[in-house]
Every structure is written in structure tokens, then in C-alpha cells.
Short mmCIF file of C-alpha atoms in Angstrom, two decimals:
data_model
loop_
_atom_site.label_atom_id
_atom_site.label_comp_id
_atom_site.label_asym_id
_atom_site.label_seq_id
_atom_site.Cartn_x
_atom_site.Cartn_y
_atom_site.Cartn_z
CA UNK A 12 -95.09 -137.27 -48.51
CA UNK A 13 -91.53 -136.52 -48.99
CA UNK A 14 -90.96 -139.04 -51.62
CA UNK A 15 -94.62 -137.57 -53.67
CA UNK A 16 -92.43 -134.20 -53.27
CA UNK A 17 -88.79 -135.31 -54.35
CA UNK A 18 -90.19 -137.62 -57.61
CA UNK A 19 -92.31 -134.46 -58.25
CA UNK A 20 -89.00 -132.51 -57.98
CA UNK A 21 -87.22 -134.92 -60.41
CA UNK A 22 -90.33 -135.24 -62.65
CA UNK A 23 -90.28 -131.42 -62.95
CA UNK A 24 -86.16 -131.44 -63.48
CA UNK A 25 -86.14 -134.21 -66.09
CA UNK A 26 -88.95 -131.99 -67.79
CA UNK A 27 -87.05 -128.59 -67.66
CA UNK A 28 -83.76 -130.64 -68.94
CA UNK A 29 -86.07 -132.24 -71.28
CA UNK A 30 -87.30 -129.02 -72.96
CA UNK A 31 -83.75 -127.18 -72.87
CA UNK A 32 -82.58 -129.81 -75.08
CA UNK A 33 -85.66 -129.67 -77.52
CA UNK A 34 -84.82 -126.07 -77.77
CA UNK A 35 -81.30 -126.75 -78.12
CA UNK A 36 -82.11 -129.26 -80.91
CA UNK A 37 -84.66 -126.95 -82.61
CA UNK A 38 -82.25 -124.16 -82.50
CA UNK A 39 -79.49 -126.50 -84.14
CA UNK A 40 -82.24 -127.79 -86.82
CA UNK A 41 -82.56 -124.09 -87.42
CA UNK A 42 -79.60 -122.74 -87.69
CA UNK A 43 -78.63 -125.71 -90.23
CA UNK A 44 -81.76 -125.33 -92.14
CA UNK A 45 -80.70 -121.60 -92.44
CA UNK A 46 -77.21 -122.73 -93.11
CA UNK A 47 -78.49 -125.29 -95.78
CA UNK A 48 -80.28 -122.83 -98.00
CA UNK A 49 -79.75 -122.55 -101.41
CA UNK A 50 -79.00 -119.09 -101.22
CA UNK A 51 -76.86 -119.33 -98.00
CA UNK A 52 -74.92 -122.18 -99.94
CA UNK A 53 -74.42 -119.56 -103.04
CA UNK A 54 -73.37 -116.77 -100.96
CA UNK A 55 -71.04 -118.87 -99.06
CA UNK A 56 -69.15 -120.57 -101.52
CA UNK A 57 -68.72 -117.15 -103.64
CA UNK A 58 -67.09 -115.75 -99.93
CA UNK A 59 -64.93 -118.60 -99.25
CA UNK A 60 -63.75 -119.17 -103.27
CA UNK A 61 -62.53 -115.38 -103.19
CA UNK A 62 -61.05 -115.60 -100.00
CA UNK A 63 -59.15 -118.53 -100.74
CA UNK A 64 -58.29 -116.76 -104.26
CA UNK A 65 -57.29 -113.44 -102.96
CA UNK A 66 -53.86 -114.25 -102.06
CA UNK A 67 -52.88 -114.58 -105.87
CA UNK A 68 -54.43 -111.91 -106.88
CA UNK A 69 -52.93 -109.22 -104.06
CA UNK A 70 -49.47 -109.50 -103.90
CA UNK A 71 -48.11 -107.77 -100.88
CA UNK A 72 -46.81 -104.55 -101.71
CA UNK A 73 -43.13 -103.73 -100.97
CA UNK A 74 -42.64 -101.44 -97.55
CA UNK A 75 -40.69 -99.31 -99.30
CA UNK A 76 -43.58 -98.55 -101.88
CA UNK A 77 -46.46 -98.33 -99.07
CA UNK A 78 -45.72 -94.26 -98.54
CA UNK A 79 -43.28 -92.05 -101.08
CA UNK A 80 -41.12 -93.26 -102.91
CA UNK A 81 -39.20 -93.18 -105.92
CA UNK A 82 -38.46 -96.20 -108.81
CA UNK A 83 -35.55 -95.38 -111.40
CA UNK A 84 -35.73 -98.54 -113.80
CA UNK A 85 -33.61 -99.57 -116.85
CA UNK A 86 -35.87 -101.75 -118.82
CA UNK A 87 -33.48 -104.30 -121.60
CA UNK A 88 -35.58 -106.18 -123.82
CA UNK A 89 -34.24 -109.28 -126.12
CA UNK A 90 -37.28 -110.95 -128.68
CA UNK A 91 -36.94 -113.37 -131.44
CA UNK A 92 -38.64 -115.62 -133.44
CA UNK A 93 -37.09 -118.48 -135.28
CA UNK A 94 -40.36 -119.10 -136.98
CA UNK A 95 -40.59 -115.57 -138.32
CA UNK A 96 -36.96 -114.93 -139.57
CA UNK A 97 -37.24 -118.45 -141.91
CA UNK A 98 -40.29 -116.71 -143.49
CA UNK A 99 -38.54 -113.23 -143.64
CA UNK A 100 -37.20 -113.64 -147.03
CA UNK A 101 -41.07 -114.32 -149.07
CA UNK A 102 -43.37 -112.90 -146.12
CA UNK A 103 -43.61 -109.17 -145.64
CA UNK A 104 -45.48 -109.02 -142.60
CA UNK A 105 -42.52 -111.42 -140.91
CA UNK A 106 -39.89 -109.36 -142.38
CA UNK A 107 -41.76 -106.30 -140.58
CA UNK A 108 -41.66 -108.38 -137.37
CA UNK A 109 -38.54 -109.40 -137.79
CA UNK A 110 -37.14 -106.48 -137.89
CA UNK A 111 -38.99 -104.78 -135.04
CA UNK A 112 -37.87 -107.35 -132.91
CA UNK A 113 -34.14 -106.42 -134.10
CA UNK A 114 -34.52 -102.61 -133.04
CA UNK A 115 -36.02 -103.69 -129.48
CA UNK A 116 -33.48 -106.04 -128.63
CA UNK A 117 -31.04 -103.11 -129.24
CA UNK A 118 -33.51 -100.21 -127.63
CA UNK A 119 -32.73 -98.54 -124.37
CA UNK A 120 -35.82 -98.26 -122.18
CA UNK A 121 -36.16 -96.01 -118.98
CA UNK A 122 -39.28 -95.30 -116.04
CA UNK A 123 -39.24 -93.22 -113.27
CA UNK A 124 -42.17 -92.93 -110.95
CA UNK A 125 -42.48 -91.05 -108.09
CA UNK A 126 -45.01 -90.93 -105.66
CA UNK A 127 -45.38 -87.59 -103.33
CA UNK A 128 -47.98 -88.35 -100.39
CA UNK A 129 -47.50 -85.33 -98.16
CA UNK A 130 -47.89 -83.40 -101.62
CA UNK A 131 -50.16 -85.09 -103.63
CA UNK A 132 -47.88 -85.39 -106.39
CA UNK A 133 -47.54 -88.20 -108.90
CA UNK A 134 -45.33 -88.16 -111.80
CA UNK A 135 -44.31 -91.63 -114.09
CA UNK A 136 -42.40 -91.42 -117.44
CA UNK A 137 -41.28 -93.99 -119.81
CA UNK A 138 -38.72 -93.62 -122.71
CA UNK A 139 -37.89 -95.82 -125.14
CA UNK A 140 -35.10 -95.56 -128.16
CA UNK A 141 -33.58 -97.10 -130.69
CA UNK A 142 -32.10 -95.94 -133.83
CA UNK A 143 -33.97 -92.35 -134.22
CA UNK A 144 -37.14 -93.19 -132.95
CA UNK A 145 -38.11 -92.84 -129.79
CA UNK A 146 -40.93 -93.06 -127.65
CA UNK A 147 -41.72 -90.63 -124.84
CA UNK A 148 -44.46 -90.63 -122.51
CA UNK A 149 -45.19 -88.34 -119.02
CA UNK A 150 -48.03 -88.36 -117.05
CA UNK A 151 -48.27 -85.94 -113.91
CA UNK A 152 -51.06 -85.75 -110.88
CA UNK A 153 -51.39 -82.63 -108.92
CA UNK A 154 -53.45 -80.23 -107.87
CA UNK A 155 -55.97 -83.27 -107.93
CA UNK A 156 -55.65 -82.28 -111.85
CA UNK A 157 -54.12 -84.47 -114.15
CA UNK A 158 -51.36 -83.72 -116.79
CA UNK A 159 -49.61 -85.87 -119.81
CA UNK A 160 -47.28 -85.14 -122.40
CA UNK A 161 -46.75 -87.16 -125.50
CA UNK A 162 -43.00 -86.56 -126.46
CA UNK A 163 -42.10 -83.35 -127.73
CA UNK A 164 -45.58 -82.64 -130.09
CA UNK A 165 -46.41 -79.73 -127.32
CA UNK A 166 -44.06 -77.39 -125.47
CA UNK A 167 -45.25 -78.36 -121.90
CA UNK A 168 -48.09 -80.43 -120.66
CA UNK A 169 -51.17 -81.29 -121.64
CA UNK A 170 -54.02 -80.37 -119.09
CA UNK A 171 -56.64 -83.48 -119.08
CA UNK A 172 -58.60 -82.40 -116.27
CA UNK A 173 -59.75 -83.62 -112.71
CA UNK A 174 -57.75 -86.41 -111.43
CA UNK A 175 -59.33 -87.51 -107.88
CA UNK A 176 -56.88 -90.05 -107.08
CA UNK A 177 -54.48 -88.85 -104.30
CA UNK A 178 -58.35 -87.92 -102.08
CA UNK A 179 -58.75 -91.58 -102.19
CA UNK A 180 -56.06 -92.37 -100.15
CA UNK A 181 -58.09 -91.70 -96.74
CA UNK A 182 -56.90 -92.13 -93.34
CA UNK A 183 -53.04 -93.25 -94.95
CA UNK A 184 -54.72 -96.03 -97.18
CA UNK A 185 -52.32 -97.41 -99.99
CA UNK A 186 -53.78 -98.40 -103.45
CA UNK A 187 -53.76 -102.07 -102.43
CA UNK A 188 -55.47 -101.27 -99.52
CA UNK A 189 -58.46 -99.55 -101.87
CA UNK A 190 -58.18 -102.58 -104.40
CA UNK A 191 -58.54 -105.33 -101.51
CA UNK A 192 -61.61 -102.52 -100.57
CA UNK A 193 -62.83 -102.76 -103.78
CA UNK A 194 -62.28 -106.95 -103.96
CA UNK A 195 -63.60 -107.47 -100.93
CA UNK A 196 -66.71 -105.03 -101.19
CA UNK A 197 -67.79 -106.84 -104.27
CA UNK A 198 -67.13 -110.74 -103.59
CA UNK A 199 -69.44 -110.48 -100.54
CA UNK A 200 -72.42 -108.47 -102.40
CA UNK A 201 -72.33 -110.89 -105.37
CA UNK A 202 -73.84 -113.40 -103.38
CA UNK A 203 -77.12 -111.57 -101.56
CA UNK A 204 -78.42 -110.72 -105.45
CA UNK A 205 -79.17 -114.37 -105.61
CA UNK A 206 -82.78 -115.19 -105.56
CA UNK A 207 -84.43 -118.67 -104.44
CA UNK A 208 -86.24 -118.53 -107.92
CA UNK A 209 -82.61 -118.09 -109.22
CA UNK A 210 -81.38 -121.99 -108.33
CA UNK A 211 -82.38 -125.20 -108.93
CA UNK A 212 -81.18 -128.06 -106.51
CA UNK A 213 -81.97 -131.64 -106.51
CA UNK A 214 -79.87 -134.99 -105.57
CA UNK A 215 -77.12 -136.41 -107.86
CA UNK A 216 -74.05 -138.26 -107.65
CA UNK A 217 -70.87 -137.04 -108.61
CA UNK A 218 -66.91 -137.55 -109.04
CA UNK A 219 -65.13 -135.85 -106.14
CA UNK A 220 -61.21 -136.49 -106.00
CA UNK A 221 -62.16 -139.63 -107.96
CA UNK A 222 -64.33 -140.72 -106.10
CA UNK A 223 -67.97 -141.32 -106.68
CA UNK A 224 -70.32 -139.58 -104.02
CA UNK A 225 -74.05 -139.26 -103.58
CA UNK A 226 -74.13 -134.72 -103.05
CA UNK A 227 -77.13 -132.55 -103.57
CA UNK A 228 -76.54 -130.37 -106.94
CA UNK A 229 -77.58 -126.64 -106.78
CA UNK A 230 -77.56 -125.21 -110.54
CA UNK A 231 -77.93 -121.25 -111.55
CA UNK A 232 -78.26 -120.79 -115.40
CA UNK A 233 -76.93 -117.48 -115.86
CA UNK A 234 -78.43 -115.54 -118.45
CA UNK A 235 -78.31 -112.12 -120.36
CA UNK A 236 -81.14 -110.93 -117.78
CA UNK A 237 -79.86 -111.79 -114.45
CA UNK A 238 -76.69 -111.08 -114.92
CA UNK A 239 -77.70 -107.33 -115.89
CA UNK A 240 -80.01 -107.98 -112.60
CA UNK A 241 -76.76 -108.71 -110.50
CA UNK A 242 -74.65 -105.53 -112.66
CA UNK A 243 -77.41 -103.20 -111.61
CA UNK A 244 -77.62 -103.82 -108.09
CA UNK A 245 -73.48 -104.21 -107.30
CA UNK A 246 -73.19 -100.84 -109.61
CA UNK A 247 -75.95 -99.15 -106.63
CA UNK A 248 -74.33 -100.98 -103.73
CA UNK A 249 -70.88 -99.26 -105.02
CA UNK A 250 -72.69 -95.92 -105.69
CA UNK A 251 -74.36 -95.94 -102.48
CA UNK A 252 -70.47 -97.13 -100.63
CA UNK A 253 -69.08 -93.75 -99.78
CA UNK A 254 -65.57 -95.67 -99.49
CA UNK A 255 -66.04 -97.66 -102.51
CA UNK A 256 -67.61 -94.01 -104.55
CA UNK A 257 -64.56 -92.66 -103.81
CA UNK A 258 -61.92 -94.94 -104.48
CA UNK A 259 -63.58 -95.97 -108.47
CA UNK A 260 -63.98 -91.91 -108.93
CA UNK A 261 -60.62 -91.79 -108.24
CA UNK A 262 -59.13 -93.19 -111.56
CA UNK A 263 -63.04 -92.41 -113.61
CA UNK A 264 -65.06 -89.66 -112.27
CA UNK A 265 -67.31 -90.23 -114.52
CA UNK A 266 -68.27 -93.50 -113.68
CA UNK A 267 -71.33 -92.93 -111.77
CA UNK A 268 -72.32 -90.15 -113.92
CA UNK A 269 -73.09 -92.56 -117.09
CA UNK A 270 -76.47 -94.06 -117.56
CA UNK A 271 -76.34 -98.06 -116.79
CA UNK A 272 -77.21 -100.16 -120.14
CA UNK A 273 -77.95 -103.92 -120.10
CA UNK A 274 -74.71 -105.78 -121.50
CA UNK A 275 -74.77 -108.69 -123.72
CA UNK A 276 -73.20 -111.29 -122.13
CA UNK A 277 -73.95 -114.04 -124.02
CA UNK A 278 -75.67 -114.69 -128.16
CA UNK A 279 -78.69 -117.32 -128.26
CA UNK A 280 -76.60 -119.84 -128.75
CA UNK A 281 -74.41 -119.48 -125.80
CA UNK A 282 -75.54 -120.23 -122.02
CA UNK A 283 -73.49 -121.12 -119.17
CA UNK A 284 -74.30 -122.80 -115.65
CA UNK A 285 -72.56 -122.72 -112.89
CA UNK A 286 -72.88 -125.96 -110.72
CA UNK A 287 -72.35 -126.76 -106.80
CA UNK A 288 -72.40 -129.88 -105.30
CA UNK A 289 -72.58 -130.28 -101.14
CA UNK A 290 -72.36 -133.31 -99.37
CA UNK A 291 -75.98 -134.39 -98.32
CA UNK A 292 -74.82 -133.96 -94.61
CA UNK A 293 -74.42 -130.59 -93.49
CA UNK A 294 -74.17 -128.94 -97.02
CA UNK A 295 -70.63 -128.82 -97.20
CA UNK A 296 -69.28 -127.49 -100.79
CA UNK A 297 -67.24 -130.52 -102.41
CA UNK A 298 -66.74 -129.23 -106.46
CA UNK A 299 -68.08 -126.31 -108.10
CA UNK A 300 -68.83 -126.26 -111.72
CA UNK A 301 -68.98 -124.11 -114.62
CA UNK A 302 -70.48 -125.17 -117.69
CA UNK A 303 -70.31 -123.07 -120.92
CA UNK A 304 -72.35 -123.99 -123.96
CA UNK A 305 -72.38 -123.19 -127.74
CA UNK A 306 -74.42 -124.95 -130.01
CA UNK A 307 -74.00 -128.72 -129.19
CA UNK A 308 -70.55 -127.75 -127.89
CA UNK A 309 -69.98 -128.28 -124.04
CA UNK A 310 -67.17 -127.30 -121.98
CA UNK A 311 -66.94 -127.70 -118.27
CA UNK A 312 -64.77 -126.28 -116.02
CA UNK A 313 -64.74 -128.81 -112.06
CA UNK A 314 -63.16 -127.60 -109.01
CA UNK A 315 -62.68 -130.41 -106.33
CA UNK A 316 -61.06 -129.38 -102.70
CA UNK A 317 -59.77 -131.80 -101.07
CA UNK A 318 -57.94 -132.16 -97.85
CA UNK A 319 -54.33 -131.05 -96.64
CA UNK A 320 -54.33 -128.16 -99.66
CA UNK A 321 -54.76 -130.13 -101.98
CA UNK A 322 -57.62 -129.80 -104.68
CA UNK A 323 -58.37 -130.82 -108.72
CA UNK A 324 -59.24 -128.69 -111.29
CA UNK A 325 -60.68 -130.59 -114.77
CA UNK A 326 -61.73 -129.39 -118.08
CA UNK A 327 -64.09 -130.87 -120.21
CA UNK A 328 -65.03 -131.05 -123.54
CA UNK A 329 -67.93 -132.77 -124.74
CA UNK A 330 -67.80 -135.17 -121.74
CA UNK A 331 -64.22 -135.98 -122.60
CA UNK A 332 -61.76 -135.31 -120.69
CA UNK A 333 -58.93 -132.50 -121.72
CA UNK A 334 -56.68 -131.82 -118.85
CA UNK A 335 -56.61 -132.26 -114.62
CA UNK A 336 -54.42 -130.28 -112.96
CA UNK A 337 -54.11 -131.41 -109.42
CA UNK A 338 -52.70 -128.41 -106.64
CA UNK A 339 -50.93 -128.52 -103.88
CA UNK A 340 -50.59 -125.31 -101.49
CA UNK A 341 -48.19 -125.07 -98.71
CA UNK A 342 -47.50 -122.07 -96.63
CA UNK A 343 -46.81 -119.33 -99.65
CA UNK A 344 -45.93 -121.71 -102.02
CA UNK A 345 -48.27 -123.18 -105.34
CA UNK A 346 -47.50 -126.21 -106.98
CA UNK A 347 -49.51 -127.26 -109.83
CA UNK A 348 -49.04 -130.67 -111.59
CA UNK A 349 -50.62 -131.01 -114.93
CA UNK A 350 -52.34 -134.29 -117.08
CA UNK A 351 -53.81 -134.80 -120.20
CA UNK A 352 -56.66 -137.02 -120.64
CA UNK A 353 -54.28 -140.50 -120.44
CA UNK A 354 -52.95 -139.36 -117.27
CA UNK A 355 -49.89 -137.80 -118.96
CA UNK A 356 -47.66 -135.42 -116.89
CA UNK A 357 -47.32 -132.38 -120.03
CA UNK A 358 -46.60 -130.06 -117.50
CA UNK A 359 -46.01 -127.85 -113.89
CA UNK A 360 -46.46 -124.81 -112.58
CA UNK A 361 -45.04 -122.98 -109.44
CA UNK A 362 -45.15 -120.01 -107.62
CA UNK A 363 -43.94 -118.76 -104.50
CA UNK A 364 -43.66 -115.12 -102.10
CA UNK A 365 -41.62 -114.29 -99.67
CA UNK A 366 -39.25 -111.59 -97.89
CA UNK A 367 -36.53 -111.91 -100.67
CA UNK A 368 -38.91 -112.27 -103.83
CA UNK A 369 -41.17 -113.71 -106.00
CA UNK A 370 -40.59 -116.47 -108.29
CA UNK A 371 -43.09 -117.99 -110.97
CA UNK A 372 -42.38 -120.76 -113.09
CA UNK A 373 -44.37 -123.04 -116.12
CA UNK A 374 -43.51 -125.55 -118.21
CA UNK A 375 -45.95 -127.09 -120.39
CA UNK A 376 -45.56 -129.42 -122.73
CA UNK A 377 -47.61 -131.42 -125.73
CA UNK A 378 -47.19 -133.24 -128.55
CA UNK A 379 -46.58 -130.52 -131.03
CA UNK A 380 -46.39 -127.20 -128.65
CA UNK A 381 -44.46 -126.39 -125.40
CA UNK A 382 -45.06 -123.28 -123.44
CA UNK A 383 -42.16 -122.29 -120.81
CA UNK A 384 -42.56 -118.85 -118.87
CA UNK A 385 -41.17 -117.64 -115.78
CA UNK A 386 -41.22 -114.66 -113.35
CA UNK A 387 -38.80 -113.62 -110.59
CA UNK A 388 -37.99 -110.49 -108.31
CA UNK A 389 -34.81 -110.64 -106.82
CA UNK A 390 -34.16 -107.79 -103.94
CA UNK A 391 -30.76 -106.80 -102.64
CA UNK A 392 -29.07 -104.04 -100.31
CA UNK A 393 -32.43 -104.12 -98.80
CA UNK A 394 -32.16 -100.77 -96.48
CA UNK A 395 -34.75 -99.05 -94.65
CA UNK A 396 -34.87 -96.45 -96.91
CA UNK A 397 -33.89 -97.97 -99.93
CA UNK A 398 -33.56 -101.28 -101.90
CA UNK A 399 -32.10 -102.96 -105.83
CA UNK A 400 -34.98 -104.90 -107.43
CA UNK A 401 -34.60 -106.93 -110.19
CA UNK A 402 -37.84 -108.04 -111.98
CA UNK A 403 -36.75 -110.84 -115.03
CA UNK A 404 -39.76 -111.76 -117.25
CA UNK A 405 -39.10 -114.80 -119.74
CA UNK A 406 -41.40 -116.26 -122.53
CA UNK A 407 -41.18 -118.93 -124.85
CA UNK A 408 -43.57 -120.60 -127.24
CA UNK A 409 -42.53 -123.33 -129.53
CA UNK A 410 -44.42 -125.51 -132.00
CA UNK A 411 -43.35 -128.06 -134.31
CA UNK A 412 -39.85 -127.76 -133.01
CA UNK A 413 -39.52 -124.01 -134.13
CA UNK A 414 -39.41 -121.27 -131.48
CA UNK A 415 -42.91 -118.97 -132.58
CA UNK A 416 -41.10 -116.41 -129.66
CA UNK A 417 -38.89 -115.67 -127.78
CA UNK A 418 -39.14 -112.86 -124.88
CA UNK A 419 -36.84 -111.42 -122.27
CA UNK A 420 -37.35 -108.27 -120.52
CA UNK A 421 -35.10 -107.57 -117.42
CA UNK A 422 -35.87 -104.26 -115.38
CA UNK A 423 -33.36 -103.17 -112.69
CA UNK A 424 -34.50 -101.02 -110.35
CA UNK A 425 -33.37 -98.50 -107.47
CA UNK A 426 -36.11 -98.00 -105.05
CA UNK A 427 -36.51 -95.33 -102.34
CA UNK A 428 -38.68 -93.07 -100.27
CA UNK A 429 -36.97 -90.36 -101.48
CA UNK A 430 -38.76 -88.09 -103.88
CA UNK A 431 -38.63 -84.69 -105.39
CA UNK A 432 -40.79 -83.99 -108.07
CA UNK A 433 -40.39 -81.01 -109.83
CA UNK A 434 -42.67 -80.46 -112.86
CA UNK A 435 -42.92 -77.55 -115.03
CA UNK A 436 -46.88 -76.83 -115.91
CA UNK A 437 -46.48 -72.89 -115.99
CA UNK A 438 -47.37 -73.88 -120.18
CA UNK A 439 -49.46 -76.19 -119.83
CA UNK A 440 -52.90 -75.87 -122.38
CA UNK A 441 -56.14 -77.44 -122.16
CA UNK A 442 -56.78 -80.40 -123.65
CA UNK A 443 -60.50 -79.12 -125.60
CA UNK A 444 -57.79 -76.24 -126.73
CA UNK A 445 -55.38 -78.61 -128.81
CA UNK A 446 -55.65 -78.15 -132.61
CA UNK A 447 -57.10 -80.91 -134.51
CA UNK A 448 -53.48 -81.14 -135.82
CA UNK A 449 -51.88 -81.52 -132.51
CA UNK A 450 -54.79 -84.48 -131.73
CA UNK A 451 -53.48 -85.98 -134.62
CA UNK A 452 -50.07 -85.89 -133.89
CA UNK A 453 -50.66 -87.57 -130.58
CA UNK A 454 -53.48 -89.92 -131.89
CA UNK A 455 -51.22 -91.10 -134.80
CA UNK A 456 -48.08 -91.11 -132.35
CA UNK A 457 -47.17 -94.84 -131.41
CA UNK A 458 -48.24 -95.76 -134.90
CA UNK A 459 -45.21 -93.59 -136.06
CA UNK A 460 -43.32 -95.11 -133.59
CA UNK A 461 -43.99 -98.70 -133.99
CA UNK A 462 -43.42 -97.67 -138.15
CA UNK A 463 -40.04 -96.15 -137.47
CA UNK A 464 -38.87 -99.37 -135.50
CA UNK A 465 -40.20 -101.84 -138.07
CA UNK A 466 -37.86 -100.28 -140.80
#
């Protein structure tokens, strides 16, 4: 009898243990079913491709520039162009150029922007001469009104209207902070507005860090109809965002005010597809795709993640290959290698952030043009309070063995928190009160400018 009990008491046991790990296994099938939908796929790889993306495009503001402050910059400017001075002497429009480029090599350029928090006070002004022209431009926030004056056409400021910006810097918020908001808000709504009816996914095989793998394809043909679709609903997702509301009415308050109209994105002849492969087991994104069309023309854009940071980007043409350019990330640092179809190195690109700086570097180089660019801060005297910044900005395009241009612009820059702004709007006019002259003047202003440097 006590043996009947004690197998009855395993029998029972083994069943129990049995159906916990049914449900454990259905749950699992589940959850990777869920996991393994088209949609979820979509949404997941849009998340994770602007997370991994959002480093480059947010570079972390200064500490110094995260409350007040104030930035006193002289701006010196060298350009040339080899290519346009040897066709000065029969071309007009190079010997305009060419001269141009003269008077800004030799032109003295200022900015000042302050920043008031506590007061809600912005002012920025930029001033630029050379010879007797010169270029003057103010623009002041306060009052949660905005102000500009356009050299010395009016006596004081112009008065432009409401200028919400300072109220959407809640609760101590930087802009960076309502522009990673703004980022982040939109990257992860982009995603839901994708339909089932929207993709189409079947099994192909595929080059993956050249390698050939068997992947299941998901396609979305994006058209002049669901793209409008997707604009509609992110534009009511933002509308109905009090955060987000506030932060875009900040710099356009009439933003939500304007009817929506659909956009053309693309003619008849153009389409474009964008393509995501996942490994058959557990859907995991290997290469995304996106392929433009024109015509008969094809061009395809293939991003390929690999492991230990590194990933491929290609580009396509036709189904011939243009260029790879194979990435490598470590810590803060970017280095990009880049190949022409025959497996030609024709170029690099670098970038790196840290505490001291920022430094960007390319170098690219074909058969008949070479492209070299570069882009550092240096910071120094770094105090609490205060800091020297130097920002140096190079460019350089030649072809055929004659430079096209050549551009330098070095700003040097005294930062602090320090700031007094004290704007005089006691004459300041309306803007609907200007004379159609004085619209004119200001309308027809750089024009003059850009004229008077050119002689």
C-alpha cells in the first residue's frame, strides 16, 4: 500500500514537473514568436540603429556651456583656389570668386553669445569686415520676445515677436537635453506606425561580413503614401507630447498651428526599399539595406555588424560594387577604412572625444580627386569657471592635380559662466511696422555685402 502511494506520489510529481516545463516552453515559444514578428523586428532594429548612432550625432556639451555662460570668439578665415585664380584672367565669375576669397582671407570676424538662465536672456552677434564692408548681425531673446538687428539699417532693434525658447528649458534642462528629447521621442515612435500589411518577409541567402548565410529577408517599399501615413501620426504623437509641444514651439510656435499636407517624397520613377535580414534562429538583425531606384538605375546602401565593433558598410550600383568601408569602434574612438571595388585602400576616416577635445580627420583619395578635411577642439586653462577653446576647421578638394579649394577657419575662444547682458530695446519697432524700404534694405542686405567683398 505504501509503494501504490509513493509511485502515485512520484507519478503526480513527474506530472506537475512535467507541465511546469510545457508552460515554461510555451511561454519561451511565445515570447520568441512575439519577439520574431515582423513588426517587432522593424521596431527593434530602428531602436537599436539610433541608439548605436546617437553618440555621433550628440556631442557632449562642454560643463561650462550647460548653465550661463559667455563665448567671445575671433573667427580668421584663409580660402583659395588654385583652380579659380588660373581662370581669373578670361572667366568673370572666377575673377569674382577670386577676389572674394582675397577680402575673407584678410576680414576680421567676431561672435559673442551669451546665455542668461536666471534671466531668460539670450543675446549672439556676429561681425564681419574687410575693406569697407561689413557685416553685422544681433539677435536678442527676452521677455520670451525675440529681437534682431541687421547692422545699422534701424536705430535699435527690430521686434519679431514671441520667442518661447528659454520656457523650454524645464526643470534645468539644457538644449541637448531637449534635442536627445526630441531624438529619442521620435526613433522609438517610428517603429509602432509599421503595419503587418506594411512588410514582406520570406527566406533568402545573403553576404554577411563576406560570408554567405541562409537569413529570412523582411522588405518595406516605402512609398509617397505611407510615408505621409508615418509623417501624420509622429506629427500627432509630438502634438499630443506635452514635453516634446513645448520644446519644437520653442524655436516655431507656429508649428502645430499649420495644416499637415502630404509631401512628395518620391516622382514615379523613384522608389526605395529598405531591407533586413535576421538570422533564421532567433531573428537576430545581421545587415540592413536600403535600396533606392530610378528608372533602371539601382543603388544600394548594406550595413553588416559584426563582432568586437566592427561592422561593413557597401554601396552599390547596379549590382556592382562602388566602395566598402569597413569600421572599427573602440571606446570613443571611430576608425573607418575605405575600398573601392578592387579592394583598393583610397581612403580613412577618424574621429575621436574626450576631456581635452575633439579631433576629426579624412583623407580620401581616387584616381583623379582627393578629399582631405579635418576638425579639432583644443581646450586649455581649463578652470571651473572658465576655459580657451580653439576650434580649427580645414578643407581641401583637389582634382586633376589642381586644388578646386582651399579652406581654413580658426576660431579662438574665451569661455565663461560669466554674463551680463545689457541690451538697449527702449527703440525697438515692430516688425509689421517697418517700411517696405527698410524690408528692402534688410532683404537685399548680405547681397550688398557679398557684392562689396567680391570687388
Amino acid at each position: 500500500m505504501e509503494d501504490v502511494k509513493s509511485k502515485k506520489k512520484l507519478i503526480l510529481i513527474l506530472a506537475l514537473l512535467f507541465l511546469f516545463c510545457a508552460l515554461i516552453l510555451i511561454g519561451i515559444g511565445i515570447y520568441f514568436n512575439y519577439l520574431s514578428k515582423p513588426t517587432k523586428i522593424v521596431e527593434k532594429t530602428i531602436v537599436e540603429t539610433s541608439t548605436y548612432l546617437k553618440p555621433y550625432f550628440f556631442v557632449k556639451e562642454d560643463n561650462l556651456l550647460s548653465g550661463s555662460f559667455t563665448i567671445d570668439s575671433d573667427i580668421k578665415t584663409t580660402i583659395s583656389s588654385e583652380y579659380r585664380e588660373k581662370l581669373s584672367a578670361n572667366d568673370p565669375e572666377s575673377k569674382t570668386l577670386t577676389q572674394m576669397f582675397k577680402n575673407l582671407s584678410n576680414s576680421e570676424t567676431t561672435l559673442h553669445i551669451a546665455k542668461d538662465l536666471d534671466n531668460k536672456k539670450l543675446h549672439l552677434n556676429i561681425n564681419n569686415k574687410v575693406n569697407k564692408a561689413n557685416l553685422d548681425y544681433s539677435l536678442l531673446v527676452t521677455n520670451a520676445t525675440e529681437y534682431y538687428k541687421v547692422g545699422n539699417i534701424t536705430e535699435g532693434y527690430i521686434n519679431s515677436g514671441t520667442n518661447n525658447y528659454f520656457e523650454s528649458l524645464v526643470n534645468d534642462t539644457t538644449s541637448e537635453e531637449n534635442y536627445e528629447y526630441l531624438y529619442d521621442f521620435i526613433t522609438s515612435r517610428i517603429g509602432t506606425y509599421i503595419e503587418e500589411e506594411d512588410i514582406t518577409k520570406y527566406p533568402a541567402t545573403t553576404t554577411v561580413l563576406d560570408k554567405d548565410v541562409k537569413v529570412n529577408k523582411l522588405s518595406i517599399k516605402l512609398t509617397n503614401d505611407l510615408l505621409n501615413n508615418y509623417k501624420d501620426k509622429l506629427y500627432n504623437d509630438l502634438k499630443n507630447d506635452t514635453k516634446a509641444k513645448n520644446i519644437i514651439e520653442s524655436y516655431n510656435d507656429e508649428f502645430f498651428k499649420k495644416k499637415q499636407k502630404n509631401i512628395k517624397f518620391f516622382t514615379k520613377d523613384e522608389g526605395l526599399t529598405v531591407n533586413i535580414y535576421t538570422s533564421t534562429i532567433l531573428s537576430k538583425v545581421v545587415k540592413i539595406e536600403f535600396e533606392y531606384s530610378n528608372n533602371t538605375d539601382k543603388e544600394i546602401i548594406s550595413y553588416e555588424k559584426g563582432n568586437n565593433d566592427n561592422s561593413i558598410i557597401t554601396i552599390r550600383k547596379n549590382d556592382k560594387m562602388l566602395y566598402t568601408l569597413r569600421i572599427t569602434t573602440k571606446d570613443k574612438e571611430l576608425q573607418i577604412k575605405i575600398q573601392d571595388s578592387k579592394d583598393t585602400n583610397i581612403g580613412t576616416i577618424s574621429y575621436s572625444n574626450d576631456s581635452s577635445g575633439i579631433k576629426f580627420n579624412a583623407d580620401i583619395n581616387n584616381d583623379t580627386d582627393k578629399y582631405l578635411a579635418s576638425y579639432q577642439v583644443k581646450k586649455s586653462n581649463q578652470k571651473k569657471t572658465s576655459c580657451d577653446r580653439k576650434d580649427t576647421l580645414t578643407f581641401k578638394y583637389i582634382k586633376d592635380k589642381t586644388t578646386r579649394i582651399d579652406l581654413k577657419v580658426e576660431a579662438t575662444s574665451k569661455i565663461t559662466t560669466k554674463v551680463d547682458i545689457k541690451e538697449n530695446i527702449d527703440n525697438a519697432v515692430l516688425e509689421k511696422k517697418l517700411t517696405d524700404e527698410t524690408k528692402d534694405k534688410i532683404d537685399n542686405y548680405l547681397v550688398n555685402y557679398l557684392n562689396e567683398i567680391s570687388k
